[in-house]
Amino acid sequence: MKAGVVGAGLMGREIALVFALGGIPVILNDLDEATLERSMLWLAKLLDKGVDRGLYTRHEADTALDRIQTSPELTDLAGCSIVTEAVFEALDAKEKVLRALDNICQPECILASNTSTLPISTLAAVLGTKRRRRFLGTHYFSPVSRMKLVEVIPAFGTDAEITGQITKMLKSIGKEPVQVKDVAGFAVNRLLHAMLIEAIKLVEEGVATPADLDTACRLGLGHPIGPFALMDVVSSSLCLQVQDILHSAYGERFRPPALLKQRVAAGLTGSKDHTGWLKHE
Ligand SMILES: NC(=O)c1ccc[n+]([C@@H]2O[C@H](COP(=O)([O-])OP(=O)(O)OC[C@H]3O[C@@H](n4cnc5c(N)ncnc54)[C@H](O)[C@@H]3O)[C@@H](O)[C@H]2O)c1
């Protein structure tokens, strides 16, 4: 078995790594060699840290890295049994890649998308009718090498047997898949954003500060990271984008809070440039 991953960004490079650590050879594809080289360097550093922390042996890390081949040519994925698409979150970009993969890959190849917000059945519409039976969503969480959850999302036309095969394969590489219906936000983003919206409303009402609410979630609810620290990592602008989608799908209960909109419009979006909700060292 050989796996393919299209898009070597934040998600794709680690999806490739998880396959490789699970013993499956991978071809990682992106638009150019320079991006692929950067991704491989990044993975090598991540593996080094894992070795230092005792997560893998040096031999396991080296073997995993050797299992990842890179190529900027999509046609090199022709021999893969499963290809995961992890390109930008834009319908036209994903449609283009999926259409090309449908032509390039063998009829038995399974195609999967790592979209966070686009309906899987909408993406399926660009595929030939036979391929639609072998297409589904596999929604990984960042950082992929640490977060065990994968939401497995069959589209209208996905064969139950294919959903079962992918679930089994994900378990075999150390993931914990859960099956979810193809609805906006799937399950986890609905749960998450219901909480994030309420957390911002608490700040708007002056009930508590972002830092204290983070402490409350960590120490009172056992969350590993508070809602504001999380928004700073993923960026407030991405949160607003997801909430806009959930709002149009589910109405008032997902209306993005005014304070979030104001902060995003003011360019206060995240921790990278010290413009987040919290003061980061
Ligand atoms: N970032 C997250 O926390 C997260 C979580 C779950 C799912 N997702 C989803 O994963 C997908 C990827 O997100 P990301 O954060 O890794 O994005 P990213 O911007 O870090 O990476 C996207 C990569 O795709 C490449 N790419 C674009 N068009 C391409 C093409 N035609 N062929 C090959 N490569 C191409 C880009 O060069 C880039 O390297 C998106 O659909 C996103 O919604 C992201």
mmCIF file of N, CA and C in Angstrom, residues 100-182:
data_model
loop_
_atom_site.group_PDB
_atom_site.id
_atom_site.type_symbol
_atom_site.label_atom_id
_atom_site.label_comp_id
_atom_site.label_asym_id
_atom_site.label_seq_id
_atom_site.Cartn_x
_atom_site.Cartn_y
_atom_site.Cartn_z
ATOM 1 N N ALA A 100 -8.340 16.430 -10.995
ATOM 2 C CA ALA A 100 -7.090 15.902 -11.564
ATOM 3 C C ALA A 100 -6.786 14.521 -10.977
ATOM 4 N N LEU A 101 -6.966 14.364 -9.667
ATOM 5 C CA LEU A 101 -6.679 13.061 -9.038
ATOM 6 C C LEU A 101 -7.604 11.974 -9.582
ATOM 7 N N ASP A 102 -8.853 12.339 -9.833
ATOM 8 C CA ASP A 102 -9.821 11.374 -10.362
ATOM 9 C C ASP A 102 -9.318 10.800 -11.696
ATOM 10 N N ASN A 103 -8.688 11.669 -12.493
ATOM 11 C CA ASN A 103 -8.154 11.219 -13.794
ATOM 12 C C ASN A 103 -6.860 10.435 -13.639
ATOM 13 N N ILE A 104 -6.010 10.862 -12.711
ATOM 14 C CA ILE A 104 -4.676 10.274 -12.582
ATOM 15 C C ILE A 104 -4.692 8.922 -11.852
ATOM 16 N N CYS A 105 -5.493 8.822 -10.788
ATOM 17 C CA CYS A 105 -5.417 7.639 -9.911
ATOM 18 C C CYS A 105 -6.161 6.438 -10.488
ATOM 19 N N GLN A 106 -5.727 5.247 -10.045
ATOM 20 C CA GLN A 106 -6.363 3.998 -10.468
ATOM 21 C C GLN A 106 -7.824 3.988 -9.983
ATOM 22 N N PRO A 107 -8.700 3.228 -10.673
ATOM 23 C CA PRO A 107 -10.116 3.224 -10.271
ATOM 24 C C PRO A 107 -10.320 2.791 -8.814
ATOM 25 N N GLU A 108 -9.413 1.911 -8.314
ATOM 26 C CA GLU A 108 -9.624 1.418 -6.932
ATOM 27 C C GLU A 108 -9.102 2.359 -5.847
ATOM 28 N N CYS A 109 -8.396 3.425 -6.262
ATOM 29 C CA CYS A 109 -7.821 4.358 -5.279
ATOM 30 C C CYS A 109 -8.940 5.095 -4.517
ATOM 31 N N ILE A 110 -8.719 5.266 -3.208
ATOM 32 C CA ILE A 110 -9.681 6.017 -2.378
ATOM 33 C C ILE A 110 -9.183 7.461 -2.259
ATOM 34 N N LEU A 111 -10.071 8.418 -2.469
ATOM 35 C CA LEU A 111 -9.715 9.834 -2.314
ATOM 36 C C LEU A 111 -10.368 10.376 -1.043
ATOM 37 N N ALA A 112 -9.586 11.193 -0.295
ATOM 38 C CA ALA A 112 -10.112 11.769 0.947
ATOM 39 C C ALA A 112 -9.786 13.254 0.972
ATOM 40 N N SER A 113 -10.676 14.049 1.599
ATOM 41 C CA SER A 113 -10.397 15.480 1.743
ATOM 42 C C SER A 113 -10.294 15.834 3.223
ATOM 43 N N ASN A 114 -9.340 16.738 3.529
ATOM 44 C CA ASN A 114 -9.161 17.197 4.906
ATOM 45 C C ASN A 114 -9.845 18.556 5.119
ATOM 46 N N THR A 115 -10.857 18.866 4.292
ATOM 47 C CA THR A 115 -11.521 20.166 4.461
ATOM 48 C C THR A 115 -12.099 20.311 5.868
ATOM 49 N N SER A 116 -12.081 21.579 6.381
ATOM 50 C CA SER A 116 -12.691 21.832 7.695
ATOM 51 C C SER A 116 -14.128 22.304 7.540
ATOM 52 N N THR A 117 -14.417 22.955 6.403
ATOM 53 C CA THR A 117 -15.710 23.636 6.323
ATOM 54 C C THR A 117 -16.515 23.349 5.051
ATOM 55 N N LEU A 118 -15.878 22.789 4.021
ATOM 56 C CA LEU A 118 -16.629 22.594 2.768
ATOM 57 C C LEU A 118 -17.395 21.263 2.841
ATOM 58 N N PRO A 119 -18.661 21.262 2.369
ATOM 59 C CA PRO A 119 -19.419 20.013 2.430
ATOM 60 C C PRO A 119 -18.757 18.931 1.566
ATOM 61 N N ILE A 120 -18.624 17.738 2.121
ATOM 62 C CA ILE A 120 -17.963 16.634 1.411
ATOM 63 C C ILE A 120 -18.767 16.264 0.158
ATOM 64 N N SER A 121 -20.102 16.325 0.270
ATOM 65 C CA SER A 121 -20.933 15.956 -0.888
ATOM 66 C C SER A 121 -20.804 16.980 -2.018
ATOM 67 N N THR A 122 -20.504 18.242 -1.686
ATOM 68 C CA THR A 122 -20.279 19.258 -2.725
ATOM 69 C C THR A 122 -18.973 18.945 -3.450
ATOM 70 N N LEU A 123 -17.929 18.585 -2.691
ATOM 71 C CA LEU A 123 -16.648 18.229 -3.318
ATOM 72 C C LEU A 123 -16.819 16.976 -4.176
ATOM 73 N N ALA A 124 -17.640 16.045 -3.705
ATOM 74 C CA ALA A 124 -17.850 14.778 -4.435
ATOM 75 C C ALA A 124 -18.428 15.031 -5.829
ATOM 76 N N ALA A 125 -19.173 16.138 -5.963
ATOM 77 C CA ALA A 125 -19.869 16.407 -7.226
ATOM 78 C C ALA A 125 -18.915 16.575 -8.408
ATOM 79 N N VAL A 126 -17.631 16.907 -8.156
ATOM 80 C CA VAL A 126 -16.704 17.085 -9.286
ATOM 81 C C VAL A 126 -16.104 15.752 -9.739
ATOM 82 N N LEU A 127 -16.381 14.682 -8.995
ATOM 83 C CA LEU A 127 -15.787 13.384 -9.324
ATOM 84 C C LEU A 127 -16.723 12.573 -10.209
ATOM 85 N N GLY A 128 -16.133 11.623 -10.934
ATOM 86 C CA GLY A 128 -16.946 10.702 -11.713
ATOM 87 C C GLY A 128 -17.811 9.867 -10.774
ATOM 88 N N THR A 129 -18.908 9.317 -11.292
ATOM 89 C CA THR A 129 -19.861 8.627 -10.402
ATOM 90 C C THR A 129 -19.222 7.423 -9.692
ATOM 91 N N LYS A 130 -18.311 6.726 -10.373
ATOM 92 C CA LYS A 130 -17.671 5.565 -9.733
ATOM 93 C C LYS A 130 -16.779 5.996 -8.582
ATOM 94 N N ARG A 131 -16.001 7.093 -8.806
ATOM 95 C CA ARG A 131 -15.070 7.553 -7.770
ATOM 96 C C ARG A 131 -15.833 8.049 -6.540
ATOM 97 N N ARG A 132 -17.042 8.590 -6.752
ATOM 98 C CA ARG A 132 -17.793 9.128 -5.608
ATOM 99 C C ARG A 132 -18.006 8.067 -4.541
ATOM 100 N N ARG A 133 -18.070 6.824 -4.966
ATOM 101 C CA ARG A 133 -18.253 5.734 -3.978
ATOM 102 C C ARG A 133 -17.008 5.562 -3.135
ATOM 103 N N ARG A 134 -15.874 6.032 -3.655
ATOM 104 C CA ARG A 134 -14.582 5.864 -2.975
ATOM 105 C C ARG A 134 -14.026 7.212 -2.522
ATOM 106 N N PHE A 135 -14.895 8.128 -2.167
ATOM 107 C CA PHE A 135 -14.471 9.461 -1.718
ATOM 108 C C PHE A 135 -15.169 9.810 -0.403
ATOM 109 N N LEU A 136 -14.412 10.384 0.514
ATOM 110 C CA LEU A 136 -14.982 10.774 1.810
ATOM 111 C C LEU A 136 -14.140 11.860 2.473
ATOM 112 N N GLY A 137 -14.612 12.394 3.583
ATOM 113 C CA GLY A 137 -13.833 13.372 4.339
ATOM 114 C C GLY A 137 -13.072 12.673 5.449
ATOM 115 N N THR A 138 -11.804 13.075 5.631
ATOM 116 C CA THR A 138 -11.049 12.647 6.811
ATOM 117 C C THR A 138 -10.522 13.933 7.428
ATOM 118 N N HIS A 139 -11.145 14.385 8.490
ATOM 119 C CA HIS A 139 -10.831 15.694 9.079
ATOM 120 C C HIS A 139 -9.897 15.493 10.272
ATOM 121 N N TYR A 140 -8.616 15.825 10.055
ATOM 122 C CA TYR A 140 -7.579 15.698 11.090
ATOM 123 C C TYR A 140 -7.541 16.996 11.907
ATOM 124 N N PHE A 141 -6.870 16.927 13.042
ATOM 125 C CA PHE A 141 -6.765 18.100 13.925
ATOM 126 C C PHE A 141 -5.304 18.466 14.146
ATOM 127 N N SER A 142 -5.074 19.751 14.298
ATOM 128 C CA SER A 142 -3.697 20.252 14.412
ATOM 129 C C SER A 142 -3.242 20.296 15.876
ATOM 130 N N PRO A 143 -2.024 19.911 16.206
ATOM 131 C CA PRO A 143 -1.017 19.295 15.347
ATOM 132 C C PRO A 143 -1.307 17.799 15.120
ATOM 133 N N VAL A 144 -1.318 17.434 13.836
ATOM 134 C CA VAL A 144 -1.807 16.103 13.434
ATOM 135 C C VAL A 144 -1.028 14.959 14.101
ATOM 136 N N SER A 145 0.286 15.186 14.318
ATOM 137 C CA SER A 145 1.057 14.072 14.891
ATOM 138 C C SER A 145 0.718 13.853 16.367
ATOM 139 N N ARG A 146 0.083 14.831 17.006
ATOM 140 C CA ARG A 146 -0.265 14.664 18.431
ATOM 141 C C ARG A 146 -1.744 14.423 18.667
ATOM 142 N N MET A 147 -2.600 15.005 17.812
ATOM 143 C CA MET A 147 -4.051 14.900 18.034
ATOM 144 C C MET A 147 -4.563 13.614 17.396
ATOM 145 N N LYS A 148 -5.105 12.733 18.222
ATOM 146 C CA LYS A 148 -5.450 11.403 17.718
ATOM 147 C C LYS A 148 -6.772 11.372 16.941
ATOM 148 N N LEU A 149 -7.610 12.379 17.151
ATOM 149 C CA LEU A 149 -8.941 12.313 16.539
ATOM 150 C C LEU A 149 -8.917 12.549 15.024
ATOM 151 N N VAL A 150 -9.723 11.768 14.312
ATOM 152 C CA VAL A 150 -10.029 12.065 12.900
ATOM 153 C C VAL A 150 -11.540 11.921 12.743
ATOM 154 N N GLU A 151 -12.209 12.973 12.251
ATOM 155 C CA GLU A 151 -13.629 12.843 11.919
ATOM 156 C C GLU A 151 -13.707 12.206 10.534
ATOM 157 N N VAL A 152 -14.420 11.093 10.426
ATOM 158 C CA VAL A 152 -14.586 10.413 9.142
ATOM 159 C C VAL A 152 -15.989 10.745 8.641
ATOM 160 N N ILE A 153 -16.032 11.380 7.444
ATOM 161 C CA ILE A 153 -17.308 11.931 6.973
ATOM 162 C C ILE A 153 -17.673 11.362 5.607
ATOM 163 N N PRO A 154 -18.573 10.378 5.574
ATOM 164 C CA PRO A 154 -19.000 9.878 4.266
ATOM 165 C C PRO A 154 -19.893 10.909 3.572
ATOM 166 N N ALA A 155 -19.778 10.996 2.241
ATOM 167 C CA ALA A 155 -20.684 11.847 1.466
ATOM 168 C C ALA A 155 -21.930 11.014 1.117
ATOM 169 N N PHE A 156 -22.881 11.619 0.380
ATOM 170 C CA PHE A 156 -24.096 10.878 0.002
ATOM 171 C C PHE A 156 -23.758 9.570 -0.696
ATOM 172 N N GLY A 157 -22.734 9.647 -1.589
ATOM 173 C CA GLY A 157 -22.485 8.487 -2.449
ATOM 174 C C GLY A 157 -21.406 7.536 -1.947
ATOM 175 N N THR A 158 -20.827 7.771 -0.761
ATOM 176 C CA THR A 158 -19.699 6.936 -0.303
ATOM 177 C C THR A 158 -20.181 5.531 0.078
ATOM 178 N N ASP A 159 -19.491 4.503 -0.427
ATOM 179 C CA ASP A 159 -19.803 3.122 -0.043
ATOM 180 C C ASP A 159 -19.509 2.922 1.434
ATOM 181 N N ALA A 160 -20.417 2.271 2.137
ATOM 182 C CA ALA A 160 -20.196 2.004 3.570
ATOM 183 C C ALA A 160 -18.920 1.179 3.754
ATOM 184 N N GLU A 161 -18.638 0.320 2.774
ATOM 185 C CA GLU A 161 -17.439 -0.519 2.874
ATOM 186 C C GLU A 161 -16.155 0.340 2.874
ATOM 187 N N ILE A 162 -16.159 1.405 2.085
ATOM 188 C CA ILE A 162 -14.985 2.302 2.009
ATOM 189 C C ILE A 162 -14.827 3.056 3.336
ATOM 190 N N THR A 163 -15.941 3.521 3.895
ATOM 191 C CA THR A 163 -15.879 4.203 5.198
ATOM 192 C C THR A 163 -15.286 3.254 6.235
ATOM 193 N N GLY A 164 -15.718 2.003 6.180
ATOM 194 C CA GLY A 164 -15.201 0.991 7.115
ATOM 195 C C GLY A 164 -13.706 0.751 6.906
ATOM 196 N N GLN A 165 -13.300 0.656 5.641
ATOM 197 C CA GLN A 165 -11.870 0.413 5.331
ATOM 198 C C GLN A 165 -10.985 1.544 5.852
ATOM 199 N N ILE A 166 -11.432 2.780 5.635
ATOM 200 C CA ILE A 166 -10.641 3.941 6.055
ATOM 201 C C ILE A 166 -10.593 4.018 7.585
ATOM 202 N N THR A 167 -11.704 3.727 8.224
ATOM 203 C CA THR A 167 -11.745 3.735 9.694
ATOM 204 C C THR A 167 -10.723 2.737 10.239
ATOM 205 N N LYS A 168 -10.700 1.550 9.625
ATOM 206 C CA LYS A 168 -9.771 0.504 10.067
ATOM 207 C C LYS A 168 -8.317 0.941 9.828
ATOM 208 N N MET A 169 -8.068 1.527 8.654
ATOM 209 C CA MET A 169 -6.707 1.960 8.321
ATOM 210 C C MET A 169 -6.241 3.054 9.301
ATOM 211 N N LEU A 170 -7.149 3.998 9.612
ATOM 212 C CA LEU A 170 -6.764 5.080 10.531
ATOM 213 C C LEU A 170 -6.428 4.526 11.915
ATOM 214 N N LYS A 171 -7.202 3.528 12.348
ATOM 215 C CA LYS A 171 -6.895 2.904 13.651
ATOM 216 C C LYS A 171 -5.527 2.242 13.596
ATOM 217 N N SER A 172 -5.213 1.635 12.448
ATOM 218 C CA SER A 172 -3.949 0.895 12.335
ATOM 219 C C SER A 172 -2.739 1.849 12.379
ATOM 220 N N ILE A 173 -2.954 3.140 12.076
ATOM 221 C CA ILE A 173 -1.818 4.086 12.169
ATOM 222 C C ILE A 173 -1.925 4.943 13.438
ATOM 223 N N GLY A 174 -2.711 4.479 14.383
ATOM 224 C CA GLY A 174 -2.730 5.109 15.714
ATOM 225 C C GLY A 174 -3.733 6.231 15.900
ATOM 226 N N LYS A 175 -4.660 6.387 14.953
ATOM 227 C CA LYS A 175 -5.666 7.441 15.104
ATOM 228 C C LYS A 175 -6.938 6.877 15.745
ATOM 229 N N GLU A 176 -7.788 7.784 16.252
ATOM 230 C CA GLU A 176 -9.086 7.405 16.828
ATOM 231 C C GLU A 176 -10.175 8.033 15.955
ATOM 232 N N PRO A 177 -10.654 7.302 14.939
ATOM 233 C CA PRO A 177 -11.665 7.903 14.065
ATOM 234 C C PRO A 177 -13.068 7.888 14.689
ATOM 235 N N VAL A 178 -13.840 8.939 14.420
ATOM 236 C CA VAL A 178 -15.268 8.927 14.767
ATOM 237 C C VAL A 178 -16.033 9.262 13.494
ATOM 238 N N GLN A 179 -17.144 8.562 13.271
ATOM 239 C CA GLN A 179 -17.920 8.820 12.045
ATOM 240 C C GLN A 179 -18.937 9.936 12.294
ATOM 241 N N VAL A 180 -18.985 10.880 11.370
ATOM 242 C CA VAL A 180 -19.829 12.068 11.537
ATOM 243 C C VAL A 180 -20.566 12.331 10.232
ATOM 244 N N LYS A 181 -21.821 12.799 10.335
ATOM 245 C CA LYS A 181 -22.583 13.134 9.130
ATOM 246 C C LYS A 181 -22.023 14.385 8.466
ATOM 247 N N ASP A 182 -22.244 14.491 7.171
ATOM 248 C CA ASP A 182 -21.724 15.614 6.390
ATOM 249 C C ASP A 182 -22.597 16.863 6.612
#
